Structure formats: C-alpha cells, structure tokens
Coordinates of C-alpha atoms in Angstrom, one line a residue:
M210 CA -58.4 6.3 32.7
K211 CA -60.3 4.2 30.1
T212 CA -61.1 7.4 28.3
A213 CA -57.5 8.5 28.2
A214 CA -56.4 5.0 26.9
A215 CA -59.1 5.2 24.2
I216 CA -57.9 8.6 23.1
L217 CA -54.3 7.3 23.0
V218 CA -55.3 4.3 20.8
V219 CA -57.1 6.7 18.4
L220 CA -54.1 9.0 18.2
L221 CA -51.6 6.1 17.6
S222 CA -53.8 4.1 15.2
P223 CA -52.8 6.1 12.0
F224 CA -49.1 5.6 12.8
L225 CA -49.6 1.9 13.5
L226 CA -51.6 1.5 10.3
L227 CA -48.9 3.4 8.4
S228 CA -46.2 1.2 9.8
Q229 CA -48.1 -1.9 8.9
Q230 CA -48.5 -0.7 5.3
I231 CA -44.8 -0.2 4.7
K232 CA -43.4 -3.2 2.8
R233 CA -39.8 -4.3 3.2
T234 CA -38.0 -5.5 0.0
T235 CA -34.5 -6.8 -0.2
V236 CA -32.5 -6.0 -3.3
D237 CA -29.5 -8.0 -4.4
T238 CA -26.6 -5.8 -5.7
K239 CA -23.4 -6.5 -7.5
M240 CA -20.2 -4.6 -6.9
E241 CA -19.5 -3.0 -10.3
Q242 CA -16.7 -0.5 -9.8
V243 CA -14.2 0.6 -7.1
T244 CA -12.4 3.9 -7.3
V245 CA -9.3 3.6 -5.1
F246 CA -7.7 6.8 -3.8
T247 CA -4.3 7.1 -2.2
K248 CA -6.2 6.8 1.1
G249 CA -9.7 5.2 1.0
A250 CA -11.9 4.0 -1.8
Q251 CA -15.4 4.5 -3.3
V252 CA -17.5 1.4 -3.9
K253 CA -20.2 1.4 -6.5
R254 CA -22.9 -1.3 -6.5
T255 CA -25.9 -1.8 -8.9
G256 CA -29.1 -3.7 -8.7
K257 CA -32.6 -3.9 -10.1
Q258 CA -35.9 -4.7 -8.4
S259 CA -39.6 -4.8 -9.3
L260 CA -41.5 -2.5 -7.0
V261 CA -45.2 -2.0 -6.5
A262 CA -46.7 1.4 -5.9
G263 CA -46.7 2.7 -2.3
K264 CA -44.3 3.4 0.5
Q265 CA -41.7 0.7 1.2
E266 CA -38.3 0.1 2.6
I267 CA -35.6 -1.1 0.2
I268 CA -32.9 -3.1 2.0
F269 CA -29.4 -3.4 0.4
T270 CA -27.5 -6.2 2.3
G271 CA -23.9 -7.3 2.2
I272 CA -22.4 -3.9 2.8
S273 CA -18.9 -3.4 4.3
T274 CA -18.6 -2.6 8.0
D275 CA -15.8 -0.1 7.1
I276 CA -18.4 2.1 5.4
E277 CA -18.4 5.9 6.1
K278 CA -22.1 6.3 6.8
Q279 CA -22.2 10.0 5.8
S280 CA -20.8 9.1 2.3
V281 CA -23.7 6.9 1.2
Q282 CA -25.4 7.9 -2.0
V283 CA -28.4 6.2 -3.5
K284 CA -29.6 6.8 -7.1
A285 CA -32.8 5.3 -8.5
D286 CA -34.2 5.7 -12.0
G287 CA -38.0 5.6 -12.1
K288 CA -41.1 7.3 -10.7
L289 CA -40.3 7.2 -7.0
I290 CA -39.1 9.5 -4.3
I291 CA -36.4 8.6 -1.9
L292 CA -37.5 9.8 1.5
S293 CA -34.6 8.7 3.7
V294 CA -31.4 6.7 3.8
R295 CA -29.8 5.1 6.8
V296 CA -27.1 2.5 7.5
Q297 CA -27.6 -0.1 10.2
R298 CA -26.1 -3.4 11.3
D299 CA -27.5 -6.5 9.6
Y300 CA -28.4 -8.2 12.9
L301 CA -30.6 -10.8 11.2
K302 CA -27.8 -11.9 8.9
E303 CA -25.4 -12.0 11.9
Q304 CA -27.9 -14.2 13.8
E305 CA -28.3 -16.5 10.8
V306 CA -24.5 -16.9 10.5
R307 CA -24.1 -17.3 14.2
E308 CA -26.7 -20.1 14.2
E309 CA -24.9 -21.8 11.3
I310 CA -21.6 -21.5 13.1
K311 CA -23.1 -23.0 16.3
Q312 CA -24.5 -26.0 14.3
L313 CA -21.1 -26.5 12.6
Q314 CA -19.3 -26.4 16.0
E315 CA -21.7 -29.0 17.4
R316 CA -21.1 -31.3 14.4
V317 CA -17.3 -30.9 14.8
S318 CA -17.6 -31.7 18.5
T319 CA -19.6 -34.9 17.7
L320 CA -17.0 -35.9 15.2
N321 CA -14.2 -35.3 17.7
D322 CA -16.0 -37.7 20.1
K323 CA -16.3 -40.4 17.4
I324 CA -12.7 -40.1 16.4
S325 CA -11.6 -40.4 20.1
I326 CA -13.8 -43.5 20.7
T327 CA -12.6 -45.1 17.4
A328 CA -9.0 -44.4 18.3
K329 CA -9.4 -46.0 21.7
T330 CA -11.0 -49.1 20.1
L331 CA -8.0 -49.3 17.8
D332 CA -5.7 -49.2 20.8
V333 CA -7.6 -52.2 22.3
F334 CA -7.1 -54.3 19.2
K335 CA -3.4 -53.4 19.0
Q336 CA -3.0 -54.5 22.6
E337 CA -4.8 -57.8 21.8
E338 CA -2.4 -58.3 18.8
S339 CA 0.6 -57.8 21.1
M340 CA -0.9 -60.2 23.7
L341 CA -1.5 -63.0 21.1
I342 CA 2.1 -62.7 19.9
K343 CA 3.4 -62.9 23.5
N344 CA 1.2 -65.8 24.4
Q345 CA 2.5 -67.8 21.4
Q346 CA 6.1 -67.2 22.5
I347 CA 5.4 -68.2 26.1
A348 CA 3.4 -71.3 25.2
G349 CA 6.2 -72.5 22.8
S350 CA 8.9 -72.3 25.5
T351 CA 7.1 -73.7 28.5
V352 CA 4.4 -76.1 27.3
T353 CA 4.8 -79.4 25.4
L354 CA 1.9 -79.9 23.1
K355 CA 0.8 -82.9 21.0
P356 CA 0.8 -82.3 17.2
E357 CA -3.0 -82.1 17.1
E358 CA -3.1 -79.6 20.0
L359 CA -0.4 -77.5 18.4
R360 CA -2.2 -77.4 15.1
Q361 CA -5.4 -76.3 16.8
A362 CA -3.6 -73.7 18.8
L363 CA -1.9 -72.3 15.7
D364 CA -5.2 -72.3 13.8
F365 CA -6.8 -70.3 16.6
Q366 CA -4.0 -67.8 16.8
R367 CA -3.9 -67.4 13.1
Q368 CA -7.6 -66.9 12.8
R369 CA -7.9 -64.5 15.7
L370 CA -4.8 -62.5 14.7
T371 CA -6.2 -62.2 11.2
E372 CA -9.5 -60.9 12.6
V373 CA -7.6 -58.4 14.9
L374 CA -5.6 -57.0 12.0
K375 CA -8.7 -56.7 9.8
Q376 CA -10.4 -54.8 12.6
Q377 CA -7.4 -52.5 13.0
L378 CA -7.4 -51.8 9.2
A379 CA -11.1 -51.0 9.3
L380 CA -10.8 -48.7 12.3
Q381 CA -7.9 -46.8 10.7
K382 CA -9.9 -46.3 7.5
E383 CA -12.8 -45.1 9.6
I384 CA -10.6 -42.6 11.5
E385 CA -9.3 -41.3 8.1
E386 CA -12.8 -40.8 6.8
L387 CA -13.8 -39.1 10.1
N388 CA -10.8 -36.8 9.9
K389 CA -11.7 -35.9 6.3
E390 CA -15.2 -35.0 7.3
R391 CA -13.9 -33.0 10.3
N392 CA -11.5 -31.1 8.0
K393 CA -14.3 -30.3 5.7
L394 CA -16.4 -29.0 8.5
N395 CA -13.5 -26.9 9.9
N396 CA -13.1 -25.3 6.5
Q397 CA -16.8 -24.5 6.4
L398 CA -16.5 -23.1 9.9
A399 CA -13.6 -20.9 8.9
E400 CA -15.6 -19.7 5.9
M401 CA -18.6 -19.0 8.2
N402 CA -16.4 -17.1 10.6
R403 CA -15.1 -15.0 7.7
K404 CA -18.7 -14.3 6.6
F405 CA -19.5 -13.3 10.2
D406 CA -16.7 -10.7 10.0
L407 CA -17.9 -9.5 6.5
S408 CA -21.0 -7.9 5.2
T409 CA -22.7 -7.1 8.5
N410 CA -24.1 -3.7 7.4
E411 CA -27.2 -2.9 5.4
I412 CA -28.4 0.2 3.7
V413 CA -32.1 0.9 4.3
V414 CA -33.9 3.3 1.9
L415 CA -37.4 4.5 2.5
T416 CA -39.1 5.2 -0.8
D417 CA -42.5 6.3 -2.1
V418 CA -43.1 4.5 -5.4
K419 CA -45.6 6.3 -7.6
E420 CA -46.3 3.4 -9.9
T421 CA -45.4 -0.3 -10.3
A422 CA -42.2 -0.7 -12.2
T423 CA -38.8 -2.4 -12.4
V424 CA -36.4 0.1 -10.9
P425 CA -32.6 0.1 -11.3
F426 CA -30.6 1.2 -8.3
E427 CA -27.0 2.5 -7.9
I428 CA -25.4 3.0 -4.5
T429 CA -22.0 4.3 -3.7
Y430 CA -20.1 4.7 -0.4
L431 CA -16.6 5.3 0.9
V432 CA -14.4 2.9 2.8
Q433 CA -11.2 3.9 4.6
K434 CA -9.2 0.7 4.9
A435 CA -7.9 0.8 1.3
G436 CA -5.5 2.7 -0.8
W437 CA -2.8 2.6 -3.4
Y438 CA 0.6 4.0 -4.0
P439 CA 2.8 4.1 -7.1
T440 CA 6.2 2.5 -7.7
Y441 CA 8.3 2.9 -10.8
N442 CA 10.8 0.8 -12.8
I443 CA 13.3 3.1 -14.6
R444 CA 15.2 1.2 -17.3
V445 CA 18.1 2.7 -19.4
K446 CA 19.6 0.4 -22.0
D447 CA 22.4 2.8 -22.8
V448 CA 23.1 6.5 -22.8
V449 CA 21.9 6.9 -26.5
S450 CA 18.5 5.2 -26.0
N451 CA 15.3 6.5 -24.7
L452 CA 14.5 6.0 -21.0
Q453 CA 11.8 3.4 -20.3
L454 CA 9.5 4.4 -17.4
E455 CA 7.1 1.8 -16.0
M456 CA 4.5 3.0 -13.5
N457 CA 3.0 0.4 -11.2
A458 CA 0.0 0.7 -8.9
N459 CA 0.2 -1.1 -5.6
V460 CA -3.4 -1.7 -4.3
Y461 CA -4.4 -3.0 -0.9
Q462 CA -7.6 -3.2 1.1
T463 CA -9.0 -4.6 4.4
S464 CA -12.4 -3.0 4.0
G465 CA -14.4 -6.1 5.0
E466 CA -15.5 -7.4 1.6
N467 CA -13.7 -8.9 -1.3
W468 CA -13.6 -6.9 -4.6
N469 CA -14.3 -9.7 -7.1
N470 CA -14.2 -9.1 -10.9
I471 CA -14.7 -5.4 -10.6
K472 CA -13.8 -2.4 -12.8
L473 CA -10.9 -0.8 -11.0
V474 CA -10.2 2.9 -11.1
L475 CA -7.2 4.5 -9.5
S476 CA -7.4 8.1 -8.5
T477 CA -4.9 10.6 -7.1
G478 CA -7.7 12.7 -5.7
N479 CA -9.2 13.2 -2.2
P480 CA -12.5 11.4 -1.5
N481 CA -13.2 13.4 1.6
E482 CA -14.9 16.3 -0.3
N483 CA -17.7 17.9 1.6
N484 CA -20.8 19.8 0.6
S485 CA -20.2 22.9 2.6
K486 CA -19.0 26.1 0.9
P487 CA -15.3 26.4 1.1
L488 CA -13.7 28.4 3.9
I489 CA -10.3 29.9 3.0
N490 CA -7.7 29.4 5.8
P491 CA -4.3 31.0 6.4
W492 CA -1.7 29.7 4.0
F493 CA 1.4 28.6 5.7
I494 CA 4.4 28.0 3.5
S495 CA 7.9 26.7 4.4
Y496 CA 10.7 24.9 2.7
A497 CA 8.9 21.6 3.1
D498 CA 9.7 20.4 -0.4
A499 CA 13.4 21.0 0.1
Q500 CA 13.3 19.3 3.5
M501 CA 11.5 16.4 1.9
S502 CA 14.1 16.1 -0.8
N503 CA 17.0 16.2 1.6
Y504 CA 15.3 13.8 3.9
M505 CA 14.7 11.2 1.2
K506 CA 18.2 11.5 -0.2
Q507 CA 19.6 11.0 3.2
W508 CA 17.7 7.8 4.0
Y509 CA 17.4 6.2 0.5
I510 CA 21.1 6.0 0.0
G511 CA 21.9 2.6 1.3
G512 CA 18.6 2.3 3.1
S513 CA 17.1 -0.9 4.3
D514 CA 14.0 -2.5 2.8
Q515 CA 12.6 -3.0 6.3
M516 CA 12.9 0.7 7.2
L517 CA 9.6 2.6 6.7
M518 CA 9.6 6.4 6.6
G519 CA 7.3 9.2 5.8
R520 CA 5.7 12.4 7.0
V521 CA 2.7 13.2 9.2
T522 CA 0.7 16.4 8.6
D523 CA -2.7 17.7 9.5
D524 CA -5.5 18.0 7.0
K525 CA -4.2 21.3 5.8
G526 CA -0.7 19.9 5.1
V527 CA 0.9 21.5 8.1
P528 CA 3.6 19.2 9.6
L529 CA 2.8 17.6 13.0
P530 CA 5.8 17.3 15.3
N531 CA 5.9 14.8 18.2
A532 CA 3.2 12.5 16.6
S533 CA 3.5 8.9 17.8
V534 CA 4.3 6.2 15.3
V535 CA 4.0 2.7 16.7
V536 CA 4.5 -0.7 15.1
K537 CA 1.7 -2.7 16.7
G538 CA 2.7 -5.9 18.5
T539 CA 6.3 -4.8 18.9
N540 CA 8.4 -2.5 21.0
Q541 CA 9.2 -0.3 18.0
A542 CA 7.9 3.3 18.5
V543 CA 9.1 6.7 17.4
I544 CA 7.9 10.3 17.3
T545 CA 8.0 12.6 14.4
D546 CA 10.6 15.4 14.2
A547 CA 10.0 19.1 14.0
N548 CA 9.1 18.8 10.3
G549 CA 6.8 15.9 10.8
F550 CA 9.2 13.2 9.4
Y551 CA 9.4 9.8 10.9
R552 CA 11.6 6.7 10.4
V553 CA 10.8 3.4 12.0
K554 CA 12.1 -0.2 11.6
T555 CA 9.6 -2.9 10.6
N556 CA 9.7 -6.6 9.9
G557 CA 8.1 -6.1 6.4
V558 CA 4.7 -6.8 5.0
G559 CA 2.0 -7.9 7.5
Q560 CA 2.7 -5.5 10.4
T561 CA 0.4 -2.7 11.3
L562 CA 1.5 0.8 12.1
A563 CA -0.6 3.2 14.2
I564 CA -0.1 7.0 14.0
S565 CA -1.6 9.3 16.6
S566 CA -1.3 12.9 17.7
V567 CA -3.1 14.8 20.5
G568 CA -6.2 16.5 19.1
Y569 CA -6.3 14.3 15.9
E570 CA -8.0 11.0 14.9
S571 CA -5.5 8.1 14.9
Y572 CA -4.8 6.2 11.7
E573 CA -3.6 2.7 11.1
F574 CA -2.2 1.1 7.9
A575 CA -0.4 -2.1 6.9
A576 CA 3.3 -2.1 6.3
G577 CA 4.3 -3.0 2.8
R578 CA 6.0 0.0 1.2
S579 CA 9.0 2.1 2.1
F580 CA 7.5 5.6 2.2
V581 CA 4.1 6.6 3.5
N582 CA 2.7 10.1 4.0
V583 CA -0.2 10.4 6.5
S584 CA -2.6 13.2 6.9
L585 CA -4.5 13.2 10.2
K586 CA -8.0 14.6 10.6
P587 CA -8.9 16.8 13.6
A588 CA -10.7 14.7 16.3
M589 CA -14.5 15.0 16.4
N590 CA -17.4 13.2 18.0
N591 CA -18.2 9.8 16.6
L592 CA -21.0 9.9 14.1
Q593 CA -23.8 7.5 14.8
E594 CA -26.6 6.5 12.5
V595 CA -27.1 9.0 9.7
V596 CA -30.6 9.6 8.4
V597 CA -31.0 11.6 5.2
V598 CA -34.4 13.1 4.4
G599 CA -35.2 14.8 1.2
Y600 CA -37.8 15.6 -1.4
G601 CA -36.1 16.0 -4.7
S602 CA -36.1 14.6 -8.2
T603 CA -36.5 10.9 -8.6
D604 CA -33.0 10.4 -10.0
G605 CA -31.0 12.7 -7.7
Y606 CA -28.5 11.7 -5.2
L607 CA -29.4 12.0 -1.5
A608 CA -26.6 12.2 1.0
G609 CA -25.4 14.4 3.8
S610 CA -28.0 16.5 5.7
A611 CA -29.4 18.8 2.9
P612 CA -32.6 17.5 1.2
G613 CA -32.8 17.4 -2.6
V614 CA -29.1 18.1 -3.1
Q615 CA -26.8 16.2 -5.5
I616 CA -23.8 15.3 -3.4
R617 CA -21.1 14.3 -5.8
G618 CA -20.5 13.7 -9.4
T619 CA -17.8 15.5 -11.3
S620 CA -17.6 15.7 -15.1
S621 CA -14.3 15.6 -16.8
V622 CA -12.8 15.2 -20.2
K623 CA -11.3 11.8 -20.9
K624 CA -8.1 11.4 -22.8
E625 CA -7.0 7.9 -23.8
T626 CA -3.4 7.2 -23.7
K627 CA -1.5 4.2 -25.1
S628 CA -0.3 2.0 -22.3
M629 CA 1.3 -1.4 -21.7
P630 CA 0.7 -4.1 -20.7
L631 CA -2.8 -3.2 -19.6
Q632 CA -5.1 -0.9 -21.4
V633 CA -5.6 2.1 -19.1
I634 CA -7.7 5.2 -19.7
T635 CA -6.3 8.3 -18.0
T636 CA -8.8 10.9 -16.9
F637 CA -7.2 14.4 -16.3
Q638 CA -8.9 16.8 -13.9
P639 CA -7.6 20.2 -12.7
I640 CA -5.5 18.7 -9.9
T641 CA -6.0 15.0 -10.0
A642 CA -5.7 12.1 -12.4
Q643 CA -7.6 8.8 -12.7
Y644 CA -6.4 5.6 -14.3
E645 CA -9.2 3.3 -15.5
I646 CA -8.0 -0.3 -15.7
Q647 CA -9.8 -1.8 -18.7
E648 CA -9.4 -5.4 -17.5
V649 CA -11.5 -6.7 -14.6
A650 CA -9.6 -7.0 -11.4
T651 CA -9.9 -8.8 -8.1
V652 CA -8.5 -7.4 -4.8
N653 CA -9.1 -9.6 -1.8
N654 CA -9.8 -8.4 1.8
D655 CA -6.4 -9.6 3.1
G656 CA -4.3 -6.4 3.1
K657 CA -1.8 -8.0 0.6
I658 CA -0.3 -5.8 -2.0
N659 CA -1.7 -6.3 -5.5
T660 CA 0.7 -4.8 -8.1
I661 CA -0.8 -3.7 -11.3
S662 CA 1.2 -2.3 -14.3
I663 CA -0.7 0.8 -15.4
N664 CA 1.6 2.6 -17.7
E665 CA 4.8 2.3 -19.6
K666 CA 6.4 5.1 -21.6
S667 CA 9.5 5.6 -23.7
I668 CA 10.8 9.0 -22.9
E669 CA 13.5 11.0 -24.7
A670 CA 16.1 11.9 -22.1
Y671 CA 19.4 13.8 -22.0
Y672 CA 22.0 11.8 -20.2
E673 CA 24.8 13.4 -18.3
Y674 CA 27.6 12.2 -16.0
Y675 CA 28.7 14.0 -12.9
T676 CA 31.8 13.5 -10.7
A677 CA 33.4 15.3 -7.8
P678 CA 36.6 13.3 -7.5
K679 CA 37.8 15.1 -4.4
L680 CA 34.9 13.5 -2.6
D681 CA 34.3 10.3 -4.6
E682 CA 36.2 8.9 -7.6
A683 CA 33.0 7.7 -9.3
A684 CA 30.9 8.9 -12.2
Y685 CA 27.2 9.3 -11.4
L686 CA 24.8 9.0 -14.4
T687 CA 21.8 11.4 -14.4
A688 CA 18.9 11.5 -16.9
K689 CA 17.2 14.8 -17.5
L690 CA 13.5 14.8 -18.6
I691 CA 12.1 17.9 -20.3
N692 CA 8.5 18.9 -19.8
W693 CA 8.1 16.1 -17.2
Q694 CA 4.8 17.6 -16.0
E695 CA 3.1 16.2 -19.0
L696 CA 3.9 12.6 -17.8
N697 CA 1.4 12.9 -14.9
L698 CA 3.8 11.4 -12.4
I699 CA 3.3 11.0 -8.6
P700 CA 6.2 10.9 -6.1
G701 CA 7.1 7.3 -5.3
E702 CA 9.8 4.7 -4.9
T703 CA 11.8 3.7 -7.9
N704 CA 13.8 0.6 -9.0
L705 CA 16.7 1.6 -11.2
F706 CA 18.0 -0.6 -14.0
F707 CA 21.0 0.4 -16.2
E708 CA 22.4 -1.8 -19.0
G709 CA 20.3 -4.7 -17.7
T710 CA 21.6 -4.5 -14.2
F711 CA 19.6 -3.6 -11.1
L712 CA 21.3 -0.7 -9.5
G713 CA 19.1 -0.3 -6.4
K714 CA 16.2 1.8 -5.1
S715 CA 15.7 5.5 -5.2
Y716 CA 12.8 8.0 -4.7
L717 CA 11.1 10.0 -7.5
D718 CA 11.2 13.4 -6.0
L719 CA 9.0 15.9 -7.8
S720 CA 9.6 18.9 -5.6
T721 CA 11.0 21.1 -8.3
D722 CA 9.5 24.0 -10.2
S723 CA 11.8 23.5 -13.2
D724 CA 10.7 22.2 -16.6
T725 CA 13.6 19.7 -16.4
L726 CA 13.5 16.7 -14.0
S727 CA 16.8 15.1 -13.0
L728 CA 16.8 11.4 -12.2
S729 CA 19.9 9.9 -10.6
L730 CA 20.7 6.5 -12.0
G731 CA 23.7 5.7 -9.8
V732 CA 27.3 5.0 -10.5
D733 CA 28.4 3.7 -13.9
K734 CA 31.5 1.5 -13.7
G735 CA 32.1 2.1 -17.4
I736 CA 33.6 5.5 -16.6
T737 CA 36.8 5.7 -14.5
V738 CA 37.8 8.7 -12.5
K739 CA 41.2 9.4 -11.0
R740 CA 42.4 12.5 -9.0
T741 CA 46.1 12.5 -8.3
L742 CA 48.4 14.9 -6.4
L743 CA 51.3 15.8 -8.7
K744 CA 54.2 15.7 -6.2
E745 CA 56.8 17.1 -8.5
F746 CA 54.7 20.3 -8.7
S747 CA 53.6 20.3 -5.1
N748 CA 55.9 21.6 -2.4
K749 CA 56.4 23.7 0.7
K750 CA 58.3 27.0 0.9
F751 CA 59.3 29.0 4.0
L752 CA 59.9 32.7 3.9
G753 CA 60.3 34.6 7.1
S754 CA 57.4 33.9 9.5
N755 CA 55.3 32.4 6.8
R756 CA 55.1 29.2 4.8
T757 CA 53.5 28.6 1.4
D758 CA 52.0 25.2 0.4
N759 CA 51.7 24.7 -3.4
K760 CA 49.3 22.1 -4.6
Q761 CA 48.7 20.8 -8.1
Y762 CA 46.2 18.0 -9.0
E763 CA 45.5 16.1 -12.2
I764 CA 42.1 14.7 -12.9
V765 CA 41.8 12.0 -15.5
I766 CA 38.4 10.8 -16.8
R767 CA 38.4 7.7 -19.0
N768 CA 35.4 6.7 -21.1
N769 CA 35.5 2.9 -21.5
K770 CA 32.2 2.7 -23.2
N771 CA 31.5 2.3 -26.9
V772 CA 29.5 5.6 -27.1
P773 CA 30.5 9.2 -26.3
V774 CA 29.3 10.7 -23.0
N775 CA 28.6 14.1 -21.6
M776 CA 30.6 14.8 -18.4
I777 CA 30.4 17.4 -15.7
V778 CA 33.4 17.5 -13.3
E779 CA 33.6 19.7 -10.2
D780 CA 36.4 20.5 -7.8
Q781 CA 37.2 23.4 -5.6
F782 CA 39.7 25.9 -4.2
P783 CA 39.9 26.6 -0.5
I784 CA 38.4 29.8 0.8
S785 CA 40.2 31.8 3.5
T786 CA 38.3 32.9 6.5
L787 CA 41.3 34.7 8.1
K788 CA 43.3 37.7 6.9
E789 CA 46.6 35.9 7.6
I790 CA 45.7 33.1 5.3
E791 CA 46.1 33.9 1.6
V792 CA 45.0 31.7 -1.3
D793 CA 46.7 32.6 -4.6
D794 CA 47.9 31.3 -8.0
L795 CA 44.6 29.8 -9.0
K796 CA 44.8 27.7 -12.2
Y797 CA 42.0 25.5 -13.4
D798 CA 42.8 24.6 -17.0
G799 CA 39.7 25.6 -19.0
G800 CA 37.1 25.2 -16.2
K801 CA 34.5 27.8 -15.1
L802 CA 35.1 29.3 -11.6
N803 CA 32.3 30.4 -9.3
D804 CA 33.8 33.5 -7.6
E805 CA 31.6 33.1 -4.5
T806 CA 31.9 29.4 -3.8
K807 CA 35.3 28.9 -5.5
I808 CA 33.9 25.7 -7.1
V809 CA 35.4 24.9 -10.6
T810 CA 33.2 23.2 -13.2
W811 CA 34.4 21.5 -16.3
T812 CA 31.9 20.4 -19.0
H813 CA 33.3 17.9 -21.6
R814 CA 32.1 15.5 -24.2
I815 CA 34.4 12.5 -24.1
D816 CA 34.4 10.2 -27.1
A817 CA 34.2 6.4 -26.9
K818 CA 37.4 4.8 -25.5
Q819 CA 39.0 8.2 -25.0
L820 CA 40.1 10.1 -21.9
K821 CA 40.2 13.7 -20.8
K822 CA 42.7 15.4 -18.4
M823 CA 42.2 18.5 -16.2
E824 CA 44.5 20.2 -13.8
L825 CA 43.9 22.2 -10.7
K826 CA 46.6 24.4 -9.1
Y827 CA 46.7 26.7 -6.1
S828 CA 49.0 28.0 -3.3
V829 CA 48.2 28.8 0.3
K830 CA 50.3 31.2 2.4
Y831 CA 49.9 31.2 6.2
P832 CA 52.0 31.6 9.4
K833 CA 54.5 28.8 9.7
E834 CA 53.8 28.0 13.4
K835 CA 50.2 27.2 12.4
K836 CA 48.9 23.9 11.2
L837 CA 46.6 23.9 8.2
Q838 CA 44.9 20.8 6.8
L839 CA 44.8 20.9 3.0
D840 CA 42.8 18.0 1.5

C-alpha cells in the first residue's frame, strides 16, 4: 500500500508542480464599443497588462451575466499563445459584495434600534411636558399658595419645562441625524445590491507568455438582452417642398451592465453567425409581404398606442402559428394566427412579453414600441462552460471549438454620409448596414428606451392626392419616393407631420419590388370632395316585366390651397353577375375605364383655388319584381 501511494505521489507531482507555477493576473478592462443589433449586442472591452514570461491565467472581471459563452473572443498582441478561454462565475466578487451587504445591513439594523430608543425617550419628555402643564392647572384651582410659595413653584415649573423642551429639541435633531445616516446606508445598500446583480462573470484566459512585455488585450462577447428598432418622423411643409425624413434609433438593454461613455454602433445585421460551413435548406415562399402589408394597414388605422403587434417566425423566416404571446404579470395572452401574426394589449413601457412555441426557445422582451418581429431559435440543450483550446498565431481570435481559427471579423468599405443632428458614419455591407454614432453614448441597464437621432434627409418627392368619393369624401395625400432603396431604410413606425400638424402614426412598409415607394400622409382638409346624385337626371322606368334605373353623379373637387395639386379620382360602375341584369349607357366624362373591374380613373392637375367637375352615368335593367341595391 505504501509503495502504491509513493508511486501515485510521483505521478501527480509534475501536475501539482505545474499548477503551482501558473500565476493568476487580473486585468482591468474598459468598455470601448458596443455594436447593437436589432436583437442582441456585441460588447468590446480593451485592457493592457505587464506580463512576465511563463504560463499564467489572465482574469477579466466585471463581465455581464447575460454573456453568450460561445461568443467570447480574446485578442492579444505580443509574443504569447492563448491556450484556452473559459467563462465562469466570479464567486469571489460575489462573496465580497455579499459580505459588504451583510455589514451594511447590520449597521442599518443598529441605527434602527438607536432611532427607536431615541424616539421612545422623546415620548417620555413629551409626557412630562404634558404632566407639568396639567399640574400647574390643578394646583392653581385647588390650592391657595402664599406669594413666596407661588413664585418658587412657578420658577420650578419654568425651569423644568425649559429643560424638557430643550431635551425634546435635542432628541428631535438626533433622530434627524440618525435618519440621514440610515438613508445614506440604505442608498449604499441599494447600490451594493445592484452590484451583486451585475458583473458576476469573469473570463479566464490561459496563456503561455514567451517573454516579459506589456500586452494589450481586446475581448468581445455577445449579450442577448439588448436591441434597437427604428422610428421615423416624416415632415412635409407643403406639396411643392422636399420631404424631410428623420430616422431615429431606439436603443434599450438589460444585459446586466451599464454602457457608460462608449462608442455606439447600430447594425441591421444578425450577430448569430456561426463558423460551420453553410447548409442550404428548402426555400419556402409565400405572400408574406402582402400579408404583412395588409395586416399593418388594418391595425395601424386608428390603432391604440397600447396595442403591440408583430410576427413570430422560426430562424429560417417561416411563420409560427399558435405560438403563445403572454404579457407577464397580467391575464393578457394570445396566440399567433396561421401567418404568425399576433396582437396583444399592454399597459405601455415597463411590461415584459414572453413568446414561446413548442420545440423552440422562449424569448422575452420589454414593451415600449408598437411593432415587434420575433425569430425563435430551435430548442437545444443548455450550453455549460465553454473551453476553447488552440495553438495559433499570437494575435488571432480563439472562439468556438476549432483551434487556431479566426472566428469573426468582416471587412467592409465605409462611406460617410452627411447627417443631422449627430454625426453618423454609415457602413454598407452586402445585406446589412451599420450606423456609427460619432458622439459617446451612455445606455443604462434599466430597459428604458434611449432615442437617438441618427439621420435626417431632404428627399425629392412627387406628391399626389387620391380620392374615392363613393367610399369617403376625403382627399388622401401620398408622397412617392423614387430610388428609395438608396436611402437604406428599415421597416418601422412613422410619425406623420403635414404643414406643421401631427397627423398620426403609420408604418413604413418596404414590401415592394418597385423603384417607387408610396407613403400615405393622411387626409388633407385643404382639398374638399363632394359626390352628388343628380336627381333631375336620375329616374326609374318600367317597361313590361322589367324596370330600368338611371343614375347620374357629379363629382366636384375643390383645391382650396395656394398651390396646384395632382389628383387621382376613382369611381366605379356596377358589374352584373346575372344574365337578367344588364348595365348599359356607361358615361364617365374623360376618365379611363378598366374593362375588367369597371373602375373609372380620372387624373387631373387642379390649379390653386380652382375646382374640377366629373360626371358618372349608367343605367341598370332588371326584373321589376326584384329588389336591387344601387349605392
């Protein structure tokens, strides 16, 4: 037995010696840049440390608990080799914070006892004050005192009452000071509790340093509880001026760490790129874009600010029907329809929505915008600690499971665009765009929306009015943008302003393959529309077993504005679906008739303060015993 133990010691001694030789060095890092994607963000930290030759573990502390372990990348310049990278809980830091919290809680408890004792002492002096006053009243009414005795009694009461009041004042001041100290400790306790929730991860890098040097480090990692979405302000001064398009980025995060004074980059790309060769999958197509357009038009007209809607798909973009959408903490819950769309009522910013579907990972996000698309990942086993081993160049990235492989890093050509009010550099890639905010930014870990103006453009637009007075006697203004793809837009909610007046909200729908993008700017009260049945030309005639209804309408468009306008007017003739019903005598006064739909279109340019008249006439013949609804 002794021989076996001796052999075991001999075998283990090299490993014990090796473990004793590995030095642990903590490196302070600073958050330099955050690239925020529409879902998720990439954090970049930098640091510098003097290292001696030999194997050692480099510890990067203060890392978010929201980190995706498999996304960690470490880059080091210098003569060293990165042997492994792992992410682990910073238990030592947690223990330190926990001890500080315990000490603060004990101090607060001690102060509470002092405040309670002092308050009770104050009550005693208040009772003595009351007793002195009552004794004076009783003595004065029941006892006859000599002048000298009365003077002595009054002196005693005055002296004692003065002492009692002074003691009360001193005790009140003492309680105030104790309360101030307690409030200060409670604030420190709240801060320590916040620290306990933050920065409880650390990245441990095993390195082999070839020679003593000061080594700069760069680490990047992904977090999921962050994102951004665009909103737009569309302003039109009048129908002869350029359209002003303001693009805003709404950034939010609850990643577990504050982003203080960082360089902020907004990206439309997908951070969940992997290192495996691509596998082409079946390509499913449908009329998703058209459905999206109709869905948005349906709900955005007269929609509520507290109604949240969107679409749930899988990671390939296929709609997920019957997915569960729940507003946490309420009884509000819906399921997606056959096309993956959902619509649920919320109480506004601050509520959390949870989306789940069988076979997919659930996803949660904070309410705060009106439209949210969600892509769910297929469910998989939870990833535990990730250890990356590699033997590559000293300045390469090591991440994933392949040694000596540069994981990420894309090159692109940057094109600077003029922007207001912030200077923004837009980076164009084949499918994505990046907006580099040139001023430092701060985004706190509170889930609140931080709105940043990233672009403002003056765009030449063709303005056109549309009316269908049979349905609505109103003129709707539309702006047509040519070559809109060059504007690098993203679908999003828009605020519409015309002639300095807020018209309401709409949705920027980019589901068109046309070079011209039409934006609806709502109703313009400066254009009046009237459709009138001309009774003197409208009548009913009976002949045999049939009757004939003659209809004639006059449409009057009046331009009350000081500038000419382009107007499209549409009306229609009825279409017979039965042989016994005949529609004849079609007259449409210079319009263009679609023979299939029987829709008549007039295109006019109406000068300022002028009007334009159009007429529509038709007759319908049908059996007189039948009832037919015309208009």
